Short mmCIF file of N, CA and C in Angstrom, two decimals:
data_model
loop_
_atom_site.label_atom_id
_atom_site.label_comp_id
_atom_site.label_asym_id
_atom_site.label_seq_id
_atom_site.Cartn_x
_atom_site.Cartn_y
_atom_site.Cartn_z
N MET E 1 25.37 22.00 -1.10
CA MET E 1 25.60 20.76 -0.38
C MET E 1 24.26 20.05 -0.18
N LYS E 2 24.26 18.76 -0.41
CA LYS E 2 23.03 17.98 -0.28
C LYS E 2 22.70 17.72 1.18
N THR E 3 21.41 17.73 1.46
CA THR E 3 20.93 17.44 2.81
C THR E 3 20.83 15.94 2.98
N GLN E 4 21.43 15.44 4.04
CA GLN E 4 21.37 14.00 4.32
C GLN E 4 20.10 13.67 5.10
N VAL E 5 19.43 12.61 4.63
CA VAL E 5 18.18 12.17 5.24
C VAL E 5 18.32 10.69 5.56
N GLU E 6 17.76 10.29 6.68
CA GLU E 6 17.70 8.87 7.02
C GLU E 6 16.23 8.49 7.15
N ILE E 7 15.87 7.34 6.59
CA ILE E 7 14.49 6.87 6.70
C ILE E 7 14.41 6.01 7.95
N GLN E 8 13.67 6.49 8.91
CA GLN E 8 13.55 5.77 10.18
C GLN E 8 12.14 5.21 10.32
N ASN E 9 12.04 4.13 11.04
CA ASN E 9 10.76 3.51 11.33
C ASN E 9 10.38 3.95 12.74
N ILE E 10 9.44 4.88 12.83
CA ILE E 10 9.11 5.53 14.11
C ILE E 10 7.67 5.19 14.50
N GLN E 11 7.46 4.97 15.78
CA GLN E 11 6.11 4.74 16.28
C GLN E 11 5.48 6.08 16.64
N ASP E 12 4.37 6.39 15.98
CA ASP E 12 3.65 7.63 16.24
C ASP E 12 2.87 7.51 17.55
N PRO E 13 2.41 8.66 18.08
CA PRO E 13 1.62 8.63 19.33
C PRO E 13 0.39 7.73 19.24
N ASP E 14 -0.15 7.53 18.02
CA ASP E 14 -1.32 6.67 17.87
C ASP E 14 -0.97 5.18 17.90
N GLY E 15 0.33 4.88 18.07
CA GLY E 15 0.78 3.50 18.20
C GLY E 15 1.14 2.82 16.90
N ILE E 16 0.98 3.52 15.78
CA ILE E 16 1.28 2.92 14.47
C ILE E 16 2.71 3.27 14.08
N ARG E 17 3.43 2.25 13.58
CA ARG E 17 4.81 2.47 13.11
C ARG E 17 4.77 2.99 11.68
N ARG E 18 5.52 4.05 11.45
CA ARG E 18 5.56 4.67 10.12
C ARG E 18 7.00 5.00 9.75
N SER E 19 7.24 5.01 8.46
CA SER E 19 8.54 5.45 7.96
C SER E 19 8.55 6.97 7.93
N ARG E 20 9.58 7.54 8.50
CA ARG E 20 9.71 9.00 8.57
C ARG E 20 11.10 9.40 8.11
N PHE E 21 11.16 10.53 7.42
CA PHE E 21 12.44 11.07 6.98
C PHE E 21 12.99 11.94 8.11
N ALA E 22 14.18 11.64 8.54
CA ALA E 22 14.82 12.38 9.63
C ALA E 22 16.08 13.08 9.11
N ILE E 23 16.24 14.33 9.52
CA ILE E 23 17.43 15.09 9.14
C ILE E 23 18.08 15.63 10.40
N ALA E 24 19.30 16.07 10.25
CA ALA E 24 20.03 16.66 11.37
C ALA E 24 19.37 17.98 11.78
N PHE E 25 19.40 18.26 13.04
CA PHE E 25 18.77 19.47 13.58
C PHE E 25 19.29 20.73 12.89
N GLN E 26 20.61 20.81 12.69
CA GLN E 26 21.18 22.01 12.07
C GLN E 26 20.69 22.18 10.63
N ASP E 27 20.41 21.08 9.90
CA ASP E 27 19.86 21.18 8.55
C ASP E 27 18.43 21.70 8.58
N ALA E 28 17.67 21.29 9.58
CA ALA E 28 16.29 21.76 9.72
C ALA E 28 16.25 23.25 10.01
N ILE E 29 17.19 23.73 10.80
CA ILE E 29 17.25 25.15 11.14
C ILE E 29 17.70 25.98 9.94
N LYS E 30 18.71 25.49 9.23
CA LYS E 30 19.25 26.22 8.07
C LYS E 30 18.24 26.38 6.95
N ASN E 31 17.41 25.35 6.75
CA ASN E 31 16.54 25.34 5.60
C ASN E 31 15.11 24.97 6.01
N GLU E 32 14.37 25.97 6.45
CA GLU E 32 13.01 25.73 6.92
C GLU E 32 12.08 25.28 5.80
N SER E 33 12.35 25.67 4.57
CA SER E 33 11.50 25.30 3.44
C SER E 33 11.66 23.83 3.05
N LEU E 34 12.64 23.18 3.62
CA LEU E 34 12.90 21.77 3.32
C LEU E 34 11.77 20.86 3.80
N ASN E 35 11.00 21.30 4.76
CA ASN E 35 9.96 20.48 5.36
C ASN E 35 8.95 19.97 4.34
N LYS E 36 8.47 20.82 3.44
CA LYS E 36 7.49 20.42 2.43
C LYS E 36 8.09 19.36 1.50
N GLN E 37 9.32 19.59 1.14
CA GLN E 37 10.00 18.64 0.26
C GLN E 37 10.15 17.28 0.93
N LEU E 38 10.53 17.29 2.19
CA LEU E 38 10.69 16.04 2.92
C LEU E 38 9.36 15.30 3.08
N LEU E 39 8.29 16.05 3.35
CA LEU E 39 6.97 15.43 3.46
C LEU E 39 6.55 14.80 2.13
N TYR E 40 6.85 15.50 1.03
CA TYR E 40 6.54 14.97 -0.30
C TYR E 40 7.27 13.64 -0.52
N PHE E 41 8.58 13.61 -0.25
CA PHE E 41 9.37 12.40 -0.48
C PHE E 41 9.03 11.29 0.52
N GLN E 42 8.63 11.68 1.69
CA GLN E 42 8.20 10.70 2.68
C GLN E 42 6.95 9.96 2.17
N GLU E 43 6.00 10.71 1.63
CA GLU E 43 4.78 10.10 1.04
C GLU E 43 5.14 9.28 -0.19
N LYS E 44 6.02 9.81 -0.99
CA LYS E 44 6.46 9.11 -2.21
C LYS E 44 7.14 7.79 -1.84
N TYR E 45 7.92 7.80 -0.77
CA TYR E 45 8.58 6.58 -0.31
C TYR E 45 7.55 5.52 0.05
N LEU E 46 6.48 5.91 0.72
CA LEU E 46 5.43 4.96 1.07
C LEU E 46 4.79 4.36 -0.20
N GLU E 47 4.61 5.19 -1.22
CA GLU E 47 4.09 4.70 -2.51
C GLU E 47 5.07 3.72 -3.14
N VAL E 48 6.35 4.04 -3.07
CA VAL E 48 7.40 3.16 -3.60
C VAL E 48 7.35 1.80 -2.91
N ILE E 49 7.22 1.81 -1.60
CA ILE E 49 7.17 0.55 -0.84
C ILE E 49 5.95 -0.27 -1.26
N LEU E 50 4.80 0.36 -1.40
CA LEU E 50 3.60 -0.37 -1.83
C LEU E 50 3.76 -0.94 -3.23
N GLU E 51 4.32 -0.15 -4.13
CA GLU E 51 4.54 -0.61 -5.50
C GLU E 51 5.52 -1.80 -5.52
N CYS E 52 6.56 -1.70 -4.71
CA CYS E 52 7.54 -2.79 -4.62
C CYS E 52 6.91 -4.05 -4.05
N LYS E 53 6.07 -3.88 -3.04
CA LYS E 53 5.42 -5.05 -2.43
C LYS E 53 4.51 -5.76 -3.43
N ASN E 54 3.88 -5.01 -4.32
CA ASN E 54 3.06 -5.63 -5.36
C ASN E 54 3.91 -6.50 -6.29
N ILE E 55 5.07 -6.00 -6.67
CA ILE E 55 5.96 -6.78 -7.53
C ILE E 55 6.51 -7.97 -6.75
N LEU E 56 6.86 -7.76 -5.50
CA LEU E 56 7.37 -8.87 -4.68
C LEU E 56 6.32 -9.97 -4.53
N ASN E 57 5.05 -9.61 -4.43
CA ASN E 57 3.99 -10.61 -4.37
C ASN E 57 3.93 -11.41 -5.67
N ARG E 58 4.11 -10.74 -6.80
CA ARG E 58 4.16 -11.45 -8.09
C ARG E 58 5.36 -12.40 -8.15
N ILE E 59 6.48 -11.94 -7.62
CA ILE E 59 7.69 -12.77 -7.62
C ILE E 59 7.48 -14.01 -6.77
N LYS E 60 6.78 -13.84 -5.64
CA LYS E 60 6.56 -14.95 -4.71
C LYS E 60 5.48 -15.92 -5.18
N GLU E 61 4.70 -15.53 -6.19
CA GLU E 61 3.61 -16.37 -6.67
C GLU E 61 4.06 -17.73 -7.19
N SER E 62 5.21 -17.76 -7.84
CA SER E 62 5.66 -19.03 -8.41
C SER E 62 7.18 -19.09 -8.45
N LYS E 63 7.70 -20.30 -8.56
CA LYS E 63 9.15 -20.47 -8.66
C LYS E 63 9.68 -19.84 -9.93
N LYS E 64 8.88 -19.89 -10.98
CA LYS E 64 9.28 -19.29 -12.26
C LYS E 64 9.53 -17.79 -12.08
N ASN E 65 8.63 -17.13 -11.35
CA ASN E 65 8.77 -15.69 -11.13
C ASN E 65 9.95 -15.35 -10.22
N ALA E 66 10.34 -16.28 -9.34
CA ALA E 66 11.44 -16.01 -8.41
C ALA E 66 12.74 -15.70 -9.14
N GLY E 67 12.95 -16.31 -10.28
CA GLY E 67 14.17 -16.07 -11.05
C GLY E 67 13.98 -15.14 -12.22
N ASP E 68 12.81 -14.53 -12.32
CA ASP E 68 12.49 -13.66 -13.46
C ASP E 68 13.31 -12.37 -13.40
N SER E 69 14.23 -12.24 -14.32
CA SER E 69 15.11 -11.07 -14.33
C SER E 69 14.36 -9.79 -14.70
N ILE E 70 13.29 -9.91 -15.46
CA ILE E 70 12.51 -8.73 -15.83
C ILE E 70 11.81 -8.16 -14.58
N LEU E 71 11.19 -9.03 -13.80
CA LEU E 71 10.54 -8.57 -12.57
C LEU E 71 11.55 -7.96 -11.59
N LYS E 72 12.73 -8.56 -11.49
CA LYS E 72 13.76 -8.03 -10.59
C LYS E 72 14.23 -6.66 -11.09
N TRP E 73 14.36 -6.52 -12.42
CA TRP E 73 14.78 -5.23 -12.97
C TRP E 73 13.70 -4.18 -12.68
N GLN E 74 12.43 -4.54 -12.87
CA GLN E 74 11.34 -3.59 -12.61
C GLN E 74 11.33 -3.16 -11.15
N LEU E 75 11.56 -4.09 -10.26
CA LEU E 75 11.63 -3.78 -8.83
C LEU E 75 12.79 -2.82 -8.56
N ALA E 76 13.94 -3.14 -9.10
CA ALA E 76 15.12 -2.29 -8.91
C ALA E 76 14.92 -0.92 -9.55
N ASP E 77 14.22 -0.87 -10.66
CA ASP E 77 13.96 0.41 -11.32
C ASP E 77 13.15 1.35 -10.42
N ILE E 78 12.22 0.79 -9.68
CA ILE E 78 11.44 1.60 -8.74
C ILE E 78 12.36 2.22 -7.70
N PHE E 79 13.28 1.41 -7.15
CA PHE E 79 14.24 1.93 -6.14
C PHE E 79 15.06 3.07 -6.74
N VAL E 80 15.70 2.75 -7.87
CA VAL E 80 16.67 3.68 -8.45
C VAL E 80 16.01 4.96 -8.93
N THR E 81 14.84 4.85 -9.53
CA THR E 81 14.12 6.05 -9.98
C THR E 81 13.80 6.96 -8.79
N PHE E 82 13.35 6.36 -7.71
CA PHE E 82 13.06 7.14 -6.51
C PHE E 82 14.33 7.80 -5.96
N LEU E 83 15.39 7.02 -5.82
CA LEU E 83 16.64 7.56 -5.28
C LEU E 83 17.19 8.68 -6.16
N ASN E 84 17.08 8.53 -7.48
CA ASN E 84 17.55 9.57 -8.40
C ASN E 84 16.71 10.84 -8.27
N GLU E 85 15.40 10.68 -8.13
CA GLU E 85 14.54 11.85 -7.97
C GLU E 85 14.87 12.60 -6.68
N VAL E 86 15.06 11.86 -5.62
CA VAL E 86 15.41 12.48 -4.33
C VAL E 86 16.74 13.23 -4.47
N GLU E 87 17.71 12.56 -5.06
CA GLU E 87 19.04 13.16 -5.18
C GLU E 87 19.04 14.39 -6.09
N SER E 88 18.20 14.38 -7.12
CA SER E 88 18.13 15.55 -8.01
C SER E 88 17.53 16.76 -7.30
N ASN E 89 16.95 16.56 -6.13
CA ASN E 89 16.40 17.64 -5.33
C ASN E 89 17.30 17.99 -4.15
N GLU E 90 18.59 17.69 -4.33
CA GLU E 90 19.61 18.05 -3.34
C GLU E 90 19.43 17.36 -1.99
N ILE E 91 18.85 16.16 -2.03
CA ILE E 91 18.70 15.36 -0.81
C ILE E 91 19.36 14.02 -1.09
N ILE E 92 20.06 13.52 -0.11
CA ILE E 92 20.67 12.20 -0.25
C ILE E 92 20.20 11.33 0.91
N ILE E 93 19.70 10.16 0.56
CA ILE E 93 19.24 9.23 1.59
C ILE E 93 20.43 8.37 2.01
N ILE E 94 20.76 8.45 3.29
CA ILE E 94 21.85 7.62 3.80
C ILE E 94 21.26 6.29 4.27
N LYS E 95 22.05 5.26 4.15
CA LYS E 95 21.64 3.91 4.57
C LYS E 95 20.34 3.47 3.89
N TYR E 96 20.18 3.86 2.62
CA TYR E 96 18.94 3.53 1.91
C TYR E 96 18.74 2.03 1.74
N SER E 97 19.83 1.28 1.57
CA SER E 97 19.66 -0.17 1.41
C SER E 97 19.17 -0.80 2.72
N ASN E 98 19.59 -0.25 3.86
CA ASN E 98 19.07 -0.73 5.15
C ASN E 98 17.57 -0.47 5.25
N SER E 99 17.15 0.72 4.85
CA SER E 99 15.73 1.09 4.93
C SER E 99 14.88 0.22 4.00
N LEU E 100 15.32 0.07 2.77
CA LEU E 100 14.57 -0.76 1.82
C LEU E 100 14.53 -2.21 2.30
N SER E 101 15.63 -2.68 2.80
CA SER E 101 15.70 -4.04 3.34
C SER E 101 14.68 -4.23 4.46
N ARG E 102 14.68 -3.31 5.39
CA ARG E 102 13.75 -3.37 6.53
C ARG E 102 12.30 -3.28 6.08
N ASP E 103 11.99 -2.33 5.20
CA ASP E 103 10.60 -2.06 4.83
C ASP E 103 10.03 -3.04 3.81
N LEU E 104 10.91 -3.76 3.12
CA LEU E 104 10.44 -4.76 2.14
C LEU E 104 10.70 -6.18 2.59
N ASP E 105 11.33 -6.32 3.76
CA ASP E 105 11.67 -7.64 4.29
C ASP E 105 12.53 -8.43 3.31
N LEU E 106 13.57 -7.76 2.82
CA LEU E 106 14.55 -8.37 1.92
C LEU E 106 15.93 -8.21 2.57
N SER E 107 16.85 -9.04 2.16
CA SER E 107 18.20 -8.89 2.70
C SER E 107 18.84 -7.63 2.11
N LYS E 108 19.71 -7.03 2.88
CA LYS E 108 20.43 -5.84 2.42
C LYS E 108 21.25 -6.18 1.17
N ARG E 109 21.83 -7.35 1.18
CA ARG E 109 22.65 -7.80 0.05
C ARG E 109 21.81 -7.90 -1.23
N LEU E 110 20.59 -8.42 -1.10
CA LEU E 110 19.71 -8.53 -2.27
C LEU E 110 19.33 -7.15 -2.78
N VAL E 111 19.00 -6.24 -1.89
CA VAL E 111 18.66 -4.87 -2.29
C VAL E 111 19.83 -4.24 -3.03
N GLU E 112 21.03 -4.37 -2.49
CA GLU E 112 22.21 -3.79 -3.12
C GLU E 112 22.49 -4.43 -4.48
N SER E 113 22.28 -5.74 -4.59
CA SER E 113 22.47 -6.43 -5.87
C SER E 113 21.48 -5.93 -6.91
N MET E 114 20.24 -5.74 -6.51
CA MET E 114 19.23 -5.27 -7.46
C MET E 114 19.52 -3.84 -7.91
N ILE E 115 19.98 -3.00 -7.00
CA ILE E 115 20.33 -1.63 -7.38
C ILE E 115 21.51 -1.65 -8.35
N LYS E 116 22.50 -2.47 -8.07
CA LYS E 116 23.65 -2.59 -8.97
C LYS E 116 23.20 -3.13 -10.33
N PHE E 117 22.28 -4.09 -10.32
CA PHE E 117 21.72 -4.66 -11.55
C PHE E 117 21.09 -3.56 -12.40
N ARG E 118 20.26 -2.73 -11.78
CA ARG E 118 19.57 -1.66 -12.51
C ARG E 118 20.56 -0.60 -13.01
N GLN E 119 21.61 -0.35 -12.23
CA GLN E 119 22.61 0.63 -12.67
C GLN E 119 23.47 0.07 -13.80
N THR E 120 23.73 -1.23 -13.76
CA THR E 120 24.53 -1.87 -14.80
C THR E 120 23.75 -2.00 -16.10
N TYR E 121 22.45 -2.26 -15.98
CA TYR E 121 21.56 -2.40 -17.13
C TYR E 121 20.47 -1.32 -17.01
N PRO E 122 20.78 -0.09 -17.45
CA PRO E 122 19.88 1.03 -17.19
C PRO E 122 18.54 1.00 -17.92
N THR E 123 18.42 0.21 -18.98
CA THR E 123 17.14 0.14 -19.68
C THR E 123 16.66 -1.31 -19.74
N LEU E 124 15.36 -1.47 -19.73
CA LEU E 124 14.76 -2.80 -19.71
C LEU E 124 15.11 -3.61 -20.96
N ASP E 125 15.29 -2.93 -22.08
CA ASP E 125 15.61 -3.66 -23.31
C ASP E 125 17.01 -4.29 -23.28
N MET E 126 17.81 -3.98 -22.28
CA MET E 126 19.12 -4.60 -22.11
C MET E 126 19.02 -5.96 -21.42
N ILE E 127 17.85 -6.26 -20.87
CA ILE E 127 17.65 -7.51 -20.12
C ILE E 127 17.10 -8.58 -21.06
N ASN E 128 17.75 -9.71 -21.03
CA ASN E 128 17.30 -10.85 -21.83
C ASN E 128 16.49 -11.78 -20.93
N ARG E 129 15.26 -11.99 -21.31
CA ARG E 129 14.34 -12.83 -20.53
C ARG E 129 14.87 -14.26 -20.36
N ASN E 130 15.75 -14.68 -21.26
CA ASN E 130 16.28 -16.05 -21.20
C ASN E 130 17.42 -16.22 -20.20
N ILE E 131 17.83 -15.13 -19.59
CA ILE E 131 18.86 -15.20 -18.55
C ILE E 131 18.17 -14.92 -17.23
N ASN E 132 18.26 -15.87 -16.32
CA ASN E 132 17.55 -15.69 -15.05
C ASN E 132 18.34 -14.78 -14.09
N TRP E 133 17.68 -14.42 -13.02
CA TRP E 133 18.24 -13.50 -12.03
C TRP E 133 19.57 -13.97 -11.47
N ASP E 134 19.68 -15.27 -11.16
CA ASP E 134 20.94 -15.77 -10.59
C ASP E 134 22.11 -15.58 -11.55
N ARG E 135 21.86 -15.77 -12.84
CA ARG E 135 22.93 -15.57 -13.83
C ARG E 135 23.31 -14.10 -13.93
N TYR E 136 22.32 -13.23 -13.88
CA TYR E 136 22.63 -11.80 -13.91
C TYR E 136 23.44 -11.39 -12.68
N ARG E 137 23.13 -11.97 -11.54
CA ARG E 137 23.91 -11.64 -10.33
C ARG E 137 25.37 -12.01 -10.54
N GLU E 138 25.62 -13.13 -11.20
CA GLU E 138 27.00 -13.53 -11.49
C GLU E 138 27.65 -12.56 -12.48
N LEU E 139 26.88 -12.07 -13.44
CA LEU E 139 27.41 -11.13 -14.43
C LEU E 139 27.79 -9.78 -13.82
N LEU E 140 27.14 -9.42 -12.74
CA LEU E 140 27.40 -8.11 -12.12
C LEU E 140 28.82 -7.98 -11.59
N ASP E 141 29.47 -9.10 -11.32
CA ASP E 141 30.84 -9.07 -10.80
C ASP E 141 31.86 -8.69 -11.87
N ILE E 142 31.46 -8.76 -13.13
CA ILE E 142 32.39 -8.52 -14.23
C ILE E 142 32.28 -7.07 -14.67
N HIS E 143 33.34 -6.32 -14.48
CA HIS E 143 33.32 -4.90 -14.80
C HIS E 143 33.67 -4.62 -16.26
N ASP E 144 34.42 -5.51 -16.87
CA ASP E 144 34.80 -5.33 -18.27
C ASP E 144 33.62 -5.68 -19.17
N LEU E 145 33.14 -4.69 -19.92
CA LEU E 145 31.95 -4.89 -20.76
C LEU E 145 32.13 -6.00 -21.80
N LYS E 146 33.30 -6.08 -22.39
CA LYS E 146 33.54 -7.12 -23.42
C LYS E 146 33.46 -8.51 -22.81
N ILE E 147 34.07 -8.68 -21.65
CA ILE E 147 34.05 -9.98 -20.98
C ILE E 147 32.64 -10.31 -20.52
N ARG E 148 31.93 -9.32 -19.99
CA ARG E 148 30.55 -9.55 -19.57
C ARG E 148 29.68 -9.95 -20.76
N HIS E 149 29.87 -9.27 -21.88
CA HIS E 149 29.12 -9.60 -23.09
C HIS E 149 29.45 -11.01 -23.57
N LEU E 150 30.73 -11.37 -23.52
CA LEU E 150 31.15 -12.72 -23.93
C LEU E 150 30.48 -13.77 -23.05
N LEU E 151 30.49 -13.57 -21.75
CA LEU E 151 29.85 -14.53 -20.85
C LEU E 151 28.34 -14.56 -21.09
N THR E 152 27.74 -13.43 -21.34
CA THR E 152 26.30 -13.38 -21.65
C THR E 152 26.00 -14.24 -22.87
N GLU E 153 26.81 -14.11 -23.90
CA GLU E 153 26.62 -14.92 -25.12
C GLU E 153 26.78 -16.40 -24.81
N LYS E 154 27.76 -16.74 -23.99
CA LYS E 154 27.98 -18.15 -23.63
C LYS E 154 26.81 -18.71 -22.82
N ILE E 155 26.22 -17.89 -21.99
CA ILE E 155 25.05 -18.32 -21.22
C ILE E 155 23.87 -18.54 -22.18
N LEU E 156 23.70 -17.62 -23.12
CA LEU E 156 22.58 -17.73 -24.06
C LEU E 156 22.72 -18.92 -25.01
N ASP E 157 23.94 -19.20 -25.46
CA ASP E 157 24.10 -20.35 -26.37
C ASP E 157 24.31 -21.66 -25.59
N GLU E 158 24.21 -21.56 -24.27
CA GLU E 158 24.28 -22.70 -23.34
C GLU E 158 25.62 -23.44 -23.36
N SER E 159 26.69 -22.75 -23.78
CA SER E 159 28.02 -23.35 -23.65
C SER E 159 28.51 -23.20 -22.21
N VAL E 160 27.90 -22.28 -21.47
CA VAL E 160 28.12 -22.15 -20.04
C VAL E 160 26.73 -22.24 -19.41
N LYS E 161 26.51 -23.30 -18.63
CA LYS E 161 25.16 -23.54 -18.10
C LYS E 161 25.06 -23.36 -16.59
N SER E 162 25.93 -24.02 -15.88
CA SER E 162 25.79 -24.06 -14.42
C SER E 162 26.51 -22.88 -13.76
N ARG E 163 26.18 -22.69 -12.52
CA ARG E 163 26.83 -21.64 -11.74
C ARG E 163 28.32 -21.93 -11.62
N GLU E 164 28.66 -23.20 -11.48
CA GLU E 164 30.06 -23.60 -11.38
C GLU E 164 30.82 -23.25 -12.66
N GLU E 165 30.20 -23.47 -13.81
CA GLU E 165 30.84 -23.12 -15.09
C GLU E 165 31.03 -21.60 -15.21
N ILE E 166 30.07 -20.86 -14.71
CA ILE E 166 30.20 -19.39 -14.72
C ILE E 166 31.36 -18.97 -13.83
N LYS E 167 31.47 -19.59 -12.67
CA LYS E 167 32.58 -19.26 -11.76
C LYS E 167 33.93 -19.62 -12.38
N GLN E 168 33.98 -20.75 -13.07
CA GLN E 168 35.22 -21.15 -13.75
C GLN E 168 35.58 -20.13 -14.83
N PHE E 169 34.59 -19.70 -15.58
CA PHE E 169 34.81 -18.69 -16.62
C PHE E 169 35.37 -17.42 -15.99
N LYS E 170 34.78 -16.99 -14.86
CA LYS E 170 35.23 -15.78 -14.20
C LYS E 170 36.65 -15.93 -13.66
N LYS E 171 36.97 -17.10 -13.13
CA LYS E 171 38.34 -17.33 -12.65
C LYS E 171 39.33 -17.23 -13.79
N LEU E 172 38.97 -17.81 -14.92
CA LEU E 172 39.82 -17.75 -16.10
C LEU E 172 39.99 -16.30 -16.56
N TYR E 173 38.90 -15.57 -16.58
CA TYR E 173 38.94 -14.16 -16.97
C TYR E 173 39.82 -13.38 -16.02
N LEU E 174 39.63 -13.57 -14.73
CA LEU E 174 40.42 -12.82 -13.75
C LEU E 174 41.89 -13.16 -13.87
N LYS E 175 42.19 -14.44 -14.09
CA LYS E 175 43.59 -14.86 -14.23
C LYS E 175 44.21 -14.22 -15.47
N SER E 176 43.52 -14.29 -16.61
CA SER E 176 44.08 -13.73 -17.83
C SER E 176 44.14 -12.21 -17.75
N PHE E 177 43.19 -11.60 -17.07
CA PHE E 177 43.18 -10.16 -16.91
C PHE E 177 44.38 -9.71 -16.10
N ARG E 178 44.66 -10.40 -15.01
CA ARG E 178 45.82 -10.06 -14.17
C ARG E 178 47.12 -10.27 -14.94
N THR E 179 47.17 -11.35 -15.71
CA THR E 179 48.38 -11.63 -16.48
C THR E 179 48.63 -10.54 -17.52
N ARG E 180 47.59 -10.13 -18.20
CA ARG E 180 47.73 -9.07 -19.19
C ARG E 180 48.21 -7.78 -18.55
N ARG E 181 47.65 -7.43 -17.44
CA ARG E 181 47.99 -6.17 -16.77
C ARG E 181 49.37 -6.20 -16.12
N SER E 182 49.79 -7.38 -15.68
CA SER E 182 51.05 -7.44 -14.95
C SER E 182 52.26 -7.57 -15.87
N ARG E 183 52.03 -7.79 -17.15
CA ARG E 183 53.17 -7.89 -18.08
C ARG E 183 53.83 -6.53 -18.25
N PRO E 184 55.16 -6.53 -18.22
CA PRO E 184 55.86 -5.25 -18.44
C PRO E 184 55.66 -4.76 -19.88
N LYS E 185 55.57 -3.47 -20.04
CA LYS E 185 55.42 -2.88 -21.38
C LYS E 185 56.77 -2.90 -22.08
N LYS E 186 56.70 -3.16 -23.36
CA LYS E 186 57.96 -3.21 -24.16
C LYS E 186 58.32 -1.85 -24.70
#
């Protein structure tokens, strides 16, 4: 069974606020050797936050970078790689999107979207630089790979340009998808 950990922002006796990994008392008693592992991941988390802040500073440098899907993927990759490493060591971070949101000063929704983005597109070569972050966020709602690929092609050939056109495409897809599924089998 995996040990649940929560990343808390705690003020140390020296007055400095630090991120600390907290576990249930009974887990600490059951597994005394867990302490070294938690300290390792606690330090690693601080490195992750610093690395993310560097990318966030690049994103904030210009409007062009704000919509850069490659930079957003790289940021999300840092989150997901860390979470996967922690989980492979039989530890699960609960409320991780809350912690990342708090420590990076991002909305929880944005953090969750970026994690979903990285999970949907697991390798960087799947990201097309010509599709900006907002378009990818719209693509994340489409679970059917064929439909998502079709919309991606339409975005790239500019037959679908605006957010409104993307929403219309998705409505059409959802309508036809429901119609196909709701038809009785012969």
